[in-house]
PDB file of C-alpha atoms and ligand atoms in Angstrom:
ATOM      1  CA  MET A   1     -15.507 -14.325  26.403  1.00  0.00           C
ATOM      2  CA  GLY A   2     -14.416 -17.069  28.715  1.00  0.00           C
ATOM      3  CA  VAL A   3     -13.908 -15.170  31.881  1.00  0.00           C
ATOM      4  CA  VAL A   4     -12.463 -17.715  34.236  1.00  0.00           C
ATOM      5  CA  LYS A   5     -11.720 -17.625  37.904  1.00  0.00           C
ATOM      6  CA  TYR A   6      -8.153 -19.001  37.963  1.00  0.00           C
ATOM      7  CA  PRO A   7      -6.513 -20.631  40.972  1.00  0.00           C
ATOM      8  CA  ALA A   8      -3.219 -18.960  42.118  1.00  0.00           C
ATOM      9  CA  ASN A   9      -0.089 -19.660  40.177  1.00  0.00           C
ATOM     10  CA  THR A  10      -1.752 -21.249  37.118  1.00  0.00           C
ATOM     11  CA  GLN A  11       0.005 -21.041  33.793  1.00  0.00           C
ATOM     12  CA  ILE A  12      -2.681 -19.843  31.355  1.00  0.00           C
ATOM     13  CA  THR A  13      -0.566 -19.567  28.182  1.00  0.00           C
ATOM     14  CA  GLU A  14       3.177 -19.734  27.361  1.00  0.00           C
ATOM     15  CA  HIS A  15       3.992 -16.299  28.800  1.00  0.00           C
ATOM     16  CA  PHE A  16       1.237 -15.651  31.241  1.00  0.00           C
ATOM     17  CA  ASN A  17       0.481 -16.943  34.770  1.00  0.00           C
ATOM     18  CA  SER A  18      -2.753 -16.209  36.657  1.00  0.00           C
ATOM     19  CA  ASN A  19      -0.817 -14.466  39.421  1.00  0.00           C
ATOM     20  CA  GLU A  20       0.102 -11.654  37.059  1.00  0.00           C
ATOM     21  CA  PHE A  21      -3.630 -10.708  36.654  1.00  0.00           C
ATOM     22  CA  ARG A  22      -4.770 -10.952  40.201  1.00  0.00           C
ATOM     23  CA  CYS A  23      -6.594  -8.250  42.121  1.00  0.00           C
ATOM     24  CA  PRO A  24      -4.081  -6.606  44.456  1.00  0.00           C
ATOM     25  CA  HIS A  25      -6.778  -6.004  47.111  1.00  0.00           C
ATOM     26  CA  CYS A  26      -8.385  -9.510  47.450  1.00  0.00           C
ATOM     27  CA  GLY A  27      -5.937 -11.721  45.465  1.00  0.00           C
ATOM     28  CA  VAL A  28      -8.711 -13.083  43.232  1.00  0.00           C
ATOM     29  CA  THR A  29      -8.031 -13.635  39.545  1.00  0.00           C
ATOM     30  CA  ARG A  30     -10.990 -13.512  37.141  1.00  0.00           C
ATOM     31  CA  ILE A  31      -9.707 -12.964  33.607  1.00  0.00           C
ATOM     32  CA  SER A  32     -10.890 -13.611  30.125  1.00  0.00           C
ATOM     33  CA  THR A  33      -8.974 -16.485  28.370  1.00  0.00           C
ATOM     34  CA  GLU A  34      -9.645 -14.719  25.123  1.00  0.00           C
ATOM     35  CA  LEU A  35      -7.867 -11.623  26.393  1.00  0.00           C
ATOM     36  CA  VAL A  36      -4.850 -13.667  27.506  1.00  0.00           C
ATOM     37  CA  ASN A  37      -4.639 -15.441  24.131  1.00  0.00           C
ATOM     38  CA  LYS A  38      -4.854 -12.070  22.411  1.00  0.00           C
ATOM     39  CA  LEU A  39      -2.002 -10.734  24.506  1.00  0.00           C
ATOM     40  CA  GLU A  40       0.007 -13.755  23.573  1.00  0.00           C
ATOM     41  CA  ALA A  41      -0.665 -13.158  19.907  1.00  0.00           C
ATOM     42  CA  LEU A  42       0.322  -9.513  20.311  1.00  0.00           C
ATOM     43  CA  MET A  43       3.621 -10.545  21.892  1.00  0.00           C
ATOM     44  CA  LYS A  44       4.241 -12.808  18.868  1.00  0.00           C
ATOM     45  CA  LYS A  45       3.450 -10.074  16.484  1.00  0.00           C
ATOM     46  CA  VAL A  46       6.003  -7.631  17.842  1.00  0.00           C
ATOM     47  CA  HIS A  47       8.492 -10.364  18.708  1.00  0.00           C
ATOM     48  CA  ALA A  48       8.330  -9.368  22.397  1.00  0.00           C
ATOM     49  CA  SER A  49      10.564 -11.062  24.974  1.00  0.00           C
ATOM     50  CA  LYS A  50       8.361 -10.070  27.906  1.00  0.00           C
ATOM     51  CA  CYS A  51       5.176  -8.436  28.860  1.00  0.00           C
ATOM     52  CA  ILE A  52       4.646  -6.870  32.242  1.00  0.00           C
ATOM     53  CA  ILE A  53       1.056  -6.573  33.571  1.00  0.00           C
ATOM     54  CA  SER A  54       0.781  -3.676  36.009  1.00  0.00           C
ATOM     55  CA  SER A  55      -2.912  -4.106  36.481  1.00  0.00           C
ATOM     56  CA  GLY A  56      -5.157  -6.977  35.385  1.00  0.00           C
ATOM     57  CA  TYR A  57      -8.272  -8.010  37.264  1.00  0.00           C
ATOM     58  CA  ARG A  58      -9.660  -5.499  39.753  1.00  0.00           C
ATOM     59  CA  CYS A  59     -12.683  -6.720  41.684  1.00  0.00           C
ATOM     60  CA  PRO A  60     -15.573  -4.243  41.422  1.00  0.00           C
ATOM     61  CA  TYR A  61     -15.069  -3.001  45.013  1.00  0.00           C
ATOM     62  CA  TYR A  62     -11.327  -2.249  44.371  1.00  0.00           C
ATOM     63  CA  ASP A  63     -11.961  -0.821  40.855  1.00  0.00           C
ATOM     64  CA  LYS A  64     -14.527   1.543  42.258  1.00  0.00           C
ATOM     65  CA  GLN A  65     -12.168   2.529  45.062  1.00  0.00           C
ATOM     66  CA  GLN A  66      -9.428   3.287  42.469  1.00  0.00           C
ATOM     67  CA  ASN A  67     -11.455   4.841  39.672  1.00  0.00           C
ATOM     68  CA  GLY A  68     -14.807   5.848  41.077  1.00  0.00           C
ATOM     69  CA  PHE A  69     -16.562   3.302  38.845  1.00  0.00           C
ATOM     70  CA  ALA A  70     -16.195  -0.392  38.036  1.00  0.00           C
ATOM     71  CA  GLY A  71     -14.865  -0.712  34.460  1.00  0.00           C
ATOM     72  CA  ARG A  72     -13.500  -3.277  32.177  1.00  0.00           C
ATOM     73  CA  HIS A  73     -10.867  -4.345  34.675  1.00  0.00           C
ATOM     74  CA  SER A  74     -13.624  -5.436  37.025  1.00  0.00           C
ATOM     75  CA  GLU A  75     -15.097  -7.658  34.241  1.00  0.00           C
ATOM     76  CA  GLY A  76     -11.807  -9.431  33.567  1.00  0.00           C
ATOM     77  CA  LEU A  77     -11.557  -7.893  30.124  1.00  0.00           C
ATOM     78  CA  ALA A  78      -8.678  -5.383  30.544  1.00  0.00           C
ATOM     79  CA  VAL A  79      -5.014  -5.160  31.404  1.00  0.00           C
ATOM     80  CA  ASP A  80      -2.533  -2.293  31.734  1.00  0.00           C
ATOM     81  CA  CYS A  81       0.746  -3.539  30.380  1.00  0.00           C
ATOM     82  CA  CYS A  82       4.173  -2.872  28.940  1.00  0.00           C
ATOM     83  CA  PHE A  83       6.127  -4.877  26.287  1.00  0.00           C
ATOM     84  CA  TYR A  84       9.807  -5.544  25.932  1.00  0.00           C
ATOM     85  CA  ASP A  85      11.599  -6.254  22.741  1.00  0.00           C
ATOM     86  CA  LYS A  86      14.163  -9.029  21.974  1.00  0.00           C
ATOM     87  CA  ASN A  87      16.994  -6.907  23.535  1.00  0.00           C
ATOM     88  CA  CYS A  88      14.895  -6.395  26.716  1.00  0.00           C
ATOM     89  CA  LYS A  89      14.247  -2.741  25.862  1.00  0.00           C
ATOM     90  CA  ILE A  90      10.722  -1.305  26.340  1.00  0.00           C
ATOM     91  CA  ILE A  91       8.673  -1.084  23.084  1.00  0.00           C
ATOM     92  CA  PRO A  92       7.208   2.395  23.053  1.00  0.00           C
ATOM     93  CA  SER A  93       3.577   2.222  24.082  1.00  0.00           C
ATOM     94  CA  LYS A  94       2.607   4.447  21.135  1.00  0.00           C
ATOM     95  CA  VAL A  95       3.950   1.745  18.780  1.00  0.00           C
ATOM     96  CA  MET A  96       2.081  -0.901  20.817  1.00  0.00           C
ATOM     97  CA  CYS A  97      -1.142   1.199  20.476  1.00  0.00           C
ATOM     98  CA  CYS A  98      -0.824   1.053  16.704  1.00  0.00           C
ATOM     99  CA  VAL A  99      -0.215  -2.735  16.645  1.00  0.00           C
ATOM    100  CA  ALA A 100      -2.943  -3.491  19.133  1.00  0.00           C
ATOM    101  CA  TYR A 101      -5.309  -1.294  17.184  1.00  0.00           C
ATOM    102  CA  ASP A 102      -4.460  -3.183  14.008  1.00  0.00           C
ATOM    103  CA  MET A 103      -5.043  -6.481  15.738  1.00  0.00           C
ATOM    104  CA  GLY A 104      -8.550  -5.553  16.705  1.00  0.00           C
ATOM    105  CA  PHE A 105      -8.343  -4.830  20.415  1.00  0.00           C
ATOM    106  CA  THR A 106     -11.543  -2.849  20.957  1.00  0.00           C
ATOM    107  CA  GLY A 107     -10.076  -0.886  23.938  1.00  0.00           C
ATOM    108  CA  VAL A 108      -6.632   0.680  23.469  1.00  0.00           C
ATOM    109  CA  ALA A 109      -5.396   3.559  25.483  1.00  0.00           C
ATOM    110  CA  TYR A 110      -2.014   5.286  25.934  1.00  0.00           C
ATOM    111  CA  ILE A 111      -1.091   5.577  29.678  1.00  0.00           C
ATOM    112  CA  ASP A 112       2.478   6.813  29.563  1.00  0.00           C
ATOM    113  CA  LYS A 113       5.440   6.235  27.277  1.00  0.00           C
ATOM    114  CA  ASN A 114       5.850   2.721  28.417  1.00  0.00           C
ATOM    115  CA  TYR A 115       2.382   1.505  29.498  1.00  0.00           C
ATOM    116  CA  LEU A 116      -0.958   1.105  27.697  1.00  0.00           C
ATOM    117  CA  HIS A 117      -4.323  -0.128  28.544  1.00  0.00           C
ATOM    118  CA  LEU A 118      -5.848  -2.913  26.465  1.00  0.00           C
ATOM    119  CA  ASP A 119      -9.259  -4.504  26.603  1.00  0.00           C
ATOM    120  CA  ILE A 120     -11.587  -6.612  24.544  1.00  0.00           C
ATOM    121  CA  ARG A 121     -14.956  -4.991  25.250  1.00  0.00           C
ATOM    122  CA  LYS A 122     -17.743  -6.246  23.041  1.00  0.00           C
ATOM    123  CA  ASN A 123     -20.020  -3.200  23.008  1.00  0.00           C
ATOM    124  CA  GLY A 124     -18.338  -0.216  21.384  1.00  0.00           C
ATOM    125  CA  THR A 125     -14.751   0.780  21.287  1.00  0.00           C
ATOM    126  CA  TYR A 126     -12.522   2.927  23.416  1.00  0.00           C
ATOM    127  CA  TYR A 127      -9.318   4.530  21.849  1.00  0.00           C
ATOM    128  CA  GLY A 128      -7.979   6.907  24.362  1.00  0.00           C
ATOM    129  CA  ASP A 129      -5.099   8.863  25.713  1.00  0.00           C
ATOM    130  CA  GLU A 130      -5.141   8.621  29.445  1.00  0.00           C
ATOM    131  CA  SER A 131      -2.086  10.919  29.796  1.00  0.00           C
ATOM    132  CA  ARG A 132      -4.539  13.617  28.737  1.00  0.00           C
ATOM    133  CA  GLY A 133      -7.456  12.447  30.871  1.00  0.00           C
ATOM    134  CA  ASN A 134     -10.303  10.057  30.436  1.00  0.00           C
ATOM    135  CA  SER A 135     -12.029  11.982  27.772  1.00  0.00           C
ATOM    136  CA  SER A 136      -9.172  12.239  25.249  1.00  0.00           C
ATOM    137  CA  TYR A 137      -9.808  10.135  22.197  1.00  0.00           C
ATOM    138  CA  TRP A 138      -8.272   9.275  18.880  1.00  0.00           C
ATOM    139  CA  THR A 139      -9.428   7.416  15.802  1.00  0.00           C
ATOM    140  CA  ASP A 140      -6.196   6.727  13.893  1.00  0.00           C
ATOM    141  CA  PRO A 141      -3.271   5.817  16.226  1.00  0.00           C
ATOM    142  CA  TYR A 142      -0.668   6.300  13.456  1.00  0.00           C
ATOM    143  CA  ALA A 143      -1.761   9.864  12.879  1.00  0.00           C
ATOM    144  CA  TYR A 144      -2.438  10.721  16.584  1.00  0.00           C
ATOM    145  CA  PHE A 145       0.893   9.407  17.919  1.00  0.00           C
ATOM    146  CA  HIS A 146       2.965  10.308  14.868  1.00  0.00           C
ATOM    147  CA  VAL A 147       4.078   6.706  14.310  1.00  0.00           C
ATOM    148  CA  SER A 148       5.213   5.619  10.889  1.00  0.00           C
ATOM    149  CA  ARG A 149       4.647   2.139   9.414  1.00  0.00           C
ATOM    150  CA  GLU A 150       8.379   1.802   9.286  1.00  0.00           C
ATOM    151  CA  GLU A 151       8.638   2.322  13.069  1.00  0.00           C
ATOM    152  CA  VAL A 152       6.041  -0.407  13.575  1.00  0.00           C
ATOM    153  CA  GLU A 153       7.780  -2.728  11.164  1.00  0.00           C
ATOM    154  CA  LYS A 154      10.947  -2.437  13.238  1.00  0.00           C
ATOM    155  CA  TYR A 155       9.122  -4.738  15.671  1.00  0.00           C
ATOM    156  CA  THR A 156       6.655  -6.661  13.533  1.00  0.00           C
ATOM    157  CA  GLY A 157       8.939  -7.152  10.610  1.00  0.00           C
ATOM    158  CA  LYS A 158       7.911  -6.244   7.009  1.00  0.00           C
ATOM    159  CA  THR A 159       4.411  -7.125   6.236  1.00  0.00           C
ATOM    160  CA  GLU A 160       4.662  -9.316   3.178  1.00  0.00           C
ATOM    161  CA  THR A 161       2.391  -8.573   0.320  1.00  0.00           C
ATOM    162  CA  ASP A 162       2.400 -10.658  -2.730  1.00  0.00           C
ATOM    163  CA  ASP A 163       4.080  -8.569  -5.392  1.00  0.00           C
ATOM    164  CA  LEU A 164       3.608 -10.058  -8.752  1.00  0.00           C
ATOM    165  CA  TYR A 165       5.135  -9.778 -12.199  1.00  0.00           C
ATOM    166  CA  GLN A 166       4.028 -11.113 -15.613  1.00  0.00           C
ATOM    167  CA  SER A 167       5.501 -11.347 -19.058  1.00  0.00           C
ATOM    168  CA  HIS A 168       4.049 -11.342 -22.552  1.00  0.00           C
ATOM    169  CA  GLY A 169       5.232 -13.706 -25.271  1.00  0.00           C
ATOM    170  CA  LEU A 170       5.682 -12.384 -28.772  1.00  0.00           C
ATOM    171  CA  LYS A 171       2.406 -12.829 -30.750  1.00  0.00           C
ATOM    172  CA  ARG A 172       1.076 -14.959 -27.894  1.00  0.00           C
ATOM    173  CA  LYS A 173      -0.517 -13.690 -24.630  1.00  0.00           C
ATOM    174  CA  TRP A 174       0.121 -12.512 -21.172  1.00  0.00           C
ATOM    175  CA  TYR A 175       1.452 -15.452 -19.288  1.00  0.00           C
ATOM    176  CA  PRO A 176       0.325 -16.102 -15.622  1.00  0.00           C
ATOM    177  CA  ASN A 177       1.422 -13.849 -12.804  1.00  0.00           C
ATOM    178  CA  VAL A 178       4.500 -14.923 -10.855  1.00  0.00           C
ATOM    179  CA  LYS A 179       5.181 -14.045  -7.168  1.00  0.00           C
ATOM    180  CA  PHE A 180       8.388 -12.288  -6.287  1.00  0.00           C
ATOM    181  CA  GLY A 181      10.989 -14.693  -4.994  1.00  0.00           C
ATOM    182  CA  ASP A 182       9.163 -18.008  -5.069  1.00  0.00           C
ATOM    183  CA  GLY A 183      11.812 -19.600  -7.301  1.00  0.00           C
ATOM    184  CA  ASP A 184       9.725 -19.356 -10.430  1.00  0.00           C
ATOM    185  CA  TYR A 185      10.180 -17.010 -13.348  1.00  0.00           C
ATOM    186  CA  ALA A 186       7.970 -15.173 -15.867  1.00  0.00           C
ATOM    187  CA  GLY A 187       8.135 -16.240 -19.529  1.00  0.00           C
ATOM    188  CA  VAL A 188       8.558 -19.265 -21.714  1.00  0.00           C
ATOM    189  CA  PHE A 189      12.025 -20.371 -22.812  1.00  0.00           C
ATOM    190  CA  GLY A 190      12.223 -20.024 -26.615  1.00  0.00           C
ATOM    191  CA  VAL A 191       9.454 -17.451 -26.870  1.00  0.00           C
ATOM    192  CA  THR A 192      10.571 -13.884 -27.332  1.00  0.00           C
ATOM    193  CA  MET A 193       9.428 -11.553 -24.542  1.00  0.00           C
ATOM    194  CA  ASP A 194       7.727  -8.360 -25.734  1.00  0.00           C
ATOM    195  CA  GLY A 195       5.889  -7.099 -22.644  1.00  0.00           C
ATOM    196  CA  LEU A 196       6.392  -6.996 -18.964  1.00  0.00           C
ATOM    197  CA  TYR A 197       4.369  -5.927 -15.932  1.00  0.00           C
ATOM    198  CA  VAL A 198       5.938  -5.524 -12.500  1.00  0.00           C
ATOM    199  CA  ASP A 199       3.858  -4.573  -9.427  1.00  0.00           C
ATOM    200  CA  LYS A 200       4.806  -1.448  -7.448  1.00  0.00           C
ATOM    201  CA  TYR A 201       8.293  -0.799  -8.761  1.00  0.00           C
ATOM    202  CA  LYS A 202       9.734   1.506 -11.358  1.00  0.00           C
ATOM    203  CA  TYR A 203      11.035  -0.303 -14.407  1.00  0.00           C
ATOM    204  CA  ARG A 204      11.793   0.114 -18.115  1.00  0.00           C
ATOM    205  CA  ALA A 205      12.613  -2.016 -21.076  1.00  0.00           C
ATOM    206  CA  ARG A 206      14.871  -1.687 -24.089  1.00  0.00           C
ATOM    207  CA  VAL A 207      13.487  -2.429 -27.609  1.00  0.00           C
ATOM    208  CA  ASN A 208      15.411  -1.987 -30.844  1.00  0.00           C
ATOM    209  CA  GLY A 209      18.377  -0.482 -28.983  1.00  0.00           C
ATOM    210  CA  ARG A 210      16.198   2.183 -27.354  1.00  0.00           C
ATOM    211  CA  TRP A 211      15.189   2.463 -23.745  1.00  0.00           C
ATOM    212  CA  LEU A 212      11.419   3.071 -23.472  1.00  0.00           C
ATOM    213  CA  PRO A 213      10.052   5.469 -20.893  1.00  0.00           C
ATOM    214  CA  GLU A 214       9.931   4.366 -17.272  1.00  0.00           C
ATOM    215  CA  VAL A 215       6.741   2.824 -16.013  1.00  0.00           C
ATOM    216  CA  VAL A 216       5.569   2.353 -12.454  1.00  0.00           C
ATOM    217  CA  GLY A 217       3.591  -0.762 -11.237  1.00  0.00           C
ATOM    218  CA  ARG A 218       0.664  -1.681 -13.396  1.00  0.00           C
ATOM    219  CA  SER A 219      -0.018   1.800 -14.721  1.00  0.00           C
ATOM    220  CA  ASP A 220       1.493   0.476 -17.976  1.00  0.00           C
ATOM    221  CA  TYR A 221       3.704  -2.309 -19.060  1.00  0.00           C
ATOM    222  CA  ALA A 222       7.280  -2.097 -20.263  1.00  0.00           C
ATOM    223  CA  GLY A 223       7.805  -2.962 -23.953  1.00  0.00           C
ATOM    224  CA  ILE A 224       5.891  -2.681 -27.164  1.00  0.00           C
ATOM    225  CA  LEU A 225       3.857  -5.746 -28.076  1.00  0.00           C
ATOM    226  CA  GLY A 226       5.247  -7.222 -31.292  1.00  0.00           C
ATOM    227  CA  TYR A 227       8.828  -6.076 -30.619  1.00  0.00           C
ATOM    228  CA  ALA A 228      11.439  -8.036 -28.800  1.00  0.00           C
ATOM    229  CA  ILE A 229      12.705  -6.803 -25.439  1.00  0.00           C
ATOM    230  CA  THR A 230      16.525  -7.152 -25.031  1.00  0.00           C
ATOM    231  CA  ASP A 231      17.118  -5.490 -21.643  1.00  0.00           C
ATOM    232  CA  VAL A 232      15.256  -4.675 -18.465  1.00  0.00           C
ATOM    233  CA  ALA A 233      15.983  -2.201 -15.607  1.00  0.00           C
ATOM    234  CA  ILE A 234      14.180  -2.330 -12.283  1.00  0.00           C
ATOM    235  CA  SER A 235      14.526   0.136  -9.400  1.00  0.00           C
ATOM    236  CA  GLY A 236      14.076  -0.800  -5.750  1.00  0.00           C
ATOM    237  CA  ASN A 237      14.836  -3.523  -3.168  1.00  0.00           C
ATOM    238  CA  VAL A 238      14.778  -6.351  -5.535  1.00  0.00           C
ATOM    239  CA  LYS A 239      17.250  -8.604  -7.439  1.00  0.00           C
ATOM    240  CA  TYR A 240      16.435  -9.795 -10.850  1.00  0.00           C
ATOM    241  CA  ARG A 241      17.924 -11.549 -13.842  1.00  0.00           C
ATOM    242  CA  VAL A 242      16.896 -12.207 -17.417  1.00  0.00           C
ATOM    243  CA  HIS A 243      17.259 -15.351 -19.571  1.00  0.00           C
ATOM    244  CA  VAL A 244      18.708 -14.848 -23.066  1.00  0.00           C
ATOM    245  CA  LYS A 245      16.753 -16.673 -25.723  1.00  0.00           C
ATOM    246  CA  ASN A 246      19.470 -17.681 -28.213  1.00  0.00           C
ATOM    247  CA  GLN A 247      22.154 -18.333 -25.648  1.00  0.00           C
ATOM    248  CA  LYS A 248      19.776 -20.357 -23.579  1.00  0.00           C
ATOM    249  CA  ARG A 249      21.185 -19.012 -20.299  1.00  0.00           C
ATOM    250  CA  TRP A 250      20.510 -16.734 -17.305  1.00  0.00           C
ATOM    251  CA  LEU A 251      22.597 -13.624 -16.991  1.00  0.00           C
ATOM    252  CA  PRO A 252      23.884 -12.638 -13.617  1.00  0.00           C
ATOM    253  CA  TRP A 253      21.556 -11.196 -10.942  1.00  0.00           C
ATOM    254  CA  VAL A 254      21.282  -7.383 -10.882  1.00  0.00           C
ATOM    255  CA  ASP A 255      20.600  -5.323  -7.857  1.00  0.00           C
ATOM    256  CA  GLY A 256      17.584  -2.952  -8.105  1.00  0.00           C
ATOM    257  CA  LYS A 257      19.531  -0.410  -5.974  1.00  0.00           C
ATOM    258  CA  ASP A 258      22.022   0.037  -8.897  1.00  0.00           C
ATOM    259  CA  TYR A 259      19.222   0.966 -11.324  1.00  0.00           C
ATOM    260  CA  ASN A 260      20.988   2.870 -14.135  1.00  0.00           C
ATOM    261  CA  ILE A 261      20.473   2.388 -17.822  1.00  0.00           C
ATOM    262  CA  ASN A 262      23.855   3.825 -18.567  1.00  0.00           C
ATOM    263  CA  ASP A 263      25.724   1.307 -16.532  1.00  0.00           C
ATOM    264  CA  TYR A 264      26.172  -1.738 -18.730  1.00  0.00           C
ATOM    265  CA  TYR A 265      27.863  -3.717 -15.936  1.00  0.00           C
ATOM    266  CA  ASN A 266      25.550  -3.202 -12.945  1.00  0.00           C
ATOM    267  CA  GLY A 267      22.634  -0.945 -13.857  1.00  0.00           C
ATOM    268  CA  TYR A 268      20.302  -3.273 -15.734  1.00  0.00           C
ATOM    269  CA  ALA A 269      19.861  -6.912 -16.815  1.00  0.00           C
ATOM    270  CA  GLY A 270      20.522  -7.842 -20.447  1.00  0.00           C
ATOM    271  CA  ASN A 271      23.296  -7.848 -22.956  1.00  0.00           C
ATOM    272  CA  GLY A 272      21.414  -6.576 -25.969  1.00  0.00           C
ATOM    273  CA  SER A 273      20.149 -10.007 -27.025  1.00  0.00           C
ATOM    274  CA  ILE A 274      16.489 -11.012 -27.119  1.00  0.00           C
ATOM    275  CA  ILE A 275      15.245 -12.279 -23.755  1.00  0.00           C
ATOM    276  CA  ASP A 276      12.549 -14.888 -23.139  1.00  0.00           C
ATOM    277  CA  ALA A 277      12.265 -14.938 -19.268  1.00  0.00           C
ATOM    278  CA  ILE A 278      12.849 -12.858 -16.248  1.00  0.00           C
ATOM    279  CA  GLU A 279      13.113 -13.786 -12.540  1.00  0.00           C
ATOM    280  CA  ILE A 280      12.568 -11.229  -9.735  1.00  0.00           C
ATOM    281  CA  LYS A 281      13.103 -11.667  -5.974  1.00  0.00           C
ATOM    282  CA  ARG A 282      13.162  -9.478  -2.938  1.00  0.00           C
ATOM    283  CA  TYR A 283      16.193  -8.927  -0.796  1.00  0.00           C
TER     284      TYR A 283
HETATM  285 ZN1   ZN B   1     -10.281  -7.309  44.971  1.00  0.00          ZN
HETATM  286 ZN1   ZN B   2      -6.612  -0.103  32.262  1.00  0.00          ZN
END
């Protein structure tokens, strides 16, 4: 675990100096380098501007004096801390509990609305709520603290997943999957498209002048194999465009927020002509 006795005023990582972790009673700093690196990673994860350590190392004598027992702080494996966002506002500790839990800290405890306890104990786990005493535990921080994924993403940013889409060529096959927004498209120019899969989103296709029922994600594909697709509508935070086979050109990008099969101008992609390719990207 690399617990090191650091000299005073030693820069350990970009944001942390040994002084921040020292025992207030004797001035000694014994702290795990792994813990400090993990705190640094946690700061990056939430785009924090600053982390205040209110308690780091506590020598066994001092820890016992404070708590009645020598715990993880006396082993150099724990900190009590508070994080600030880009605008120097405190990130709620309940949010930090969720992020720290997801990052694999084995000790995470809520102290108050600003501060939390973090440690990297190797035997067992400790997920607590010290505002309710030392024997208050939780298993799922999101449920326990009523924190939504969106609330966490305000600090971490959207967690990118690889959403994919895939087209089928008339009398051919399913072409390879394409990632949203990587500059590629699904389909082969000159080959009529007759099927389309899009991960996660709601979408539908028009065949023979008729809109087929809406499909969601990979529960089904849009289209009828053997029949040309002329128009596509996709709903959600995406932009997409289709390529018209005979005109050999891309039609303008359409916004998934405007999803409406009755709106010829903005609601879907296509002009009633056979398409051979589609491109989808995120906002
Ligand atoms: Zn001490
Ligand atoms: Zn603590």
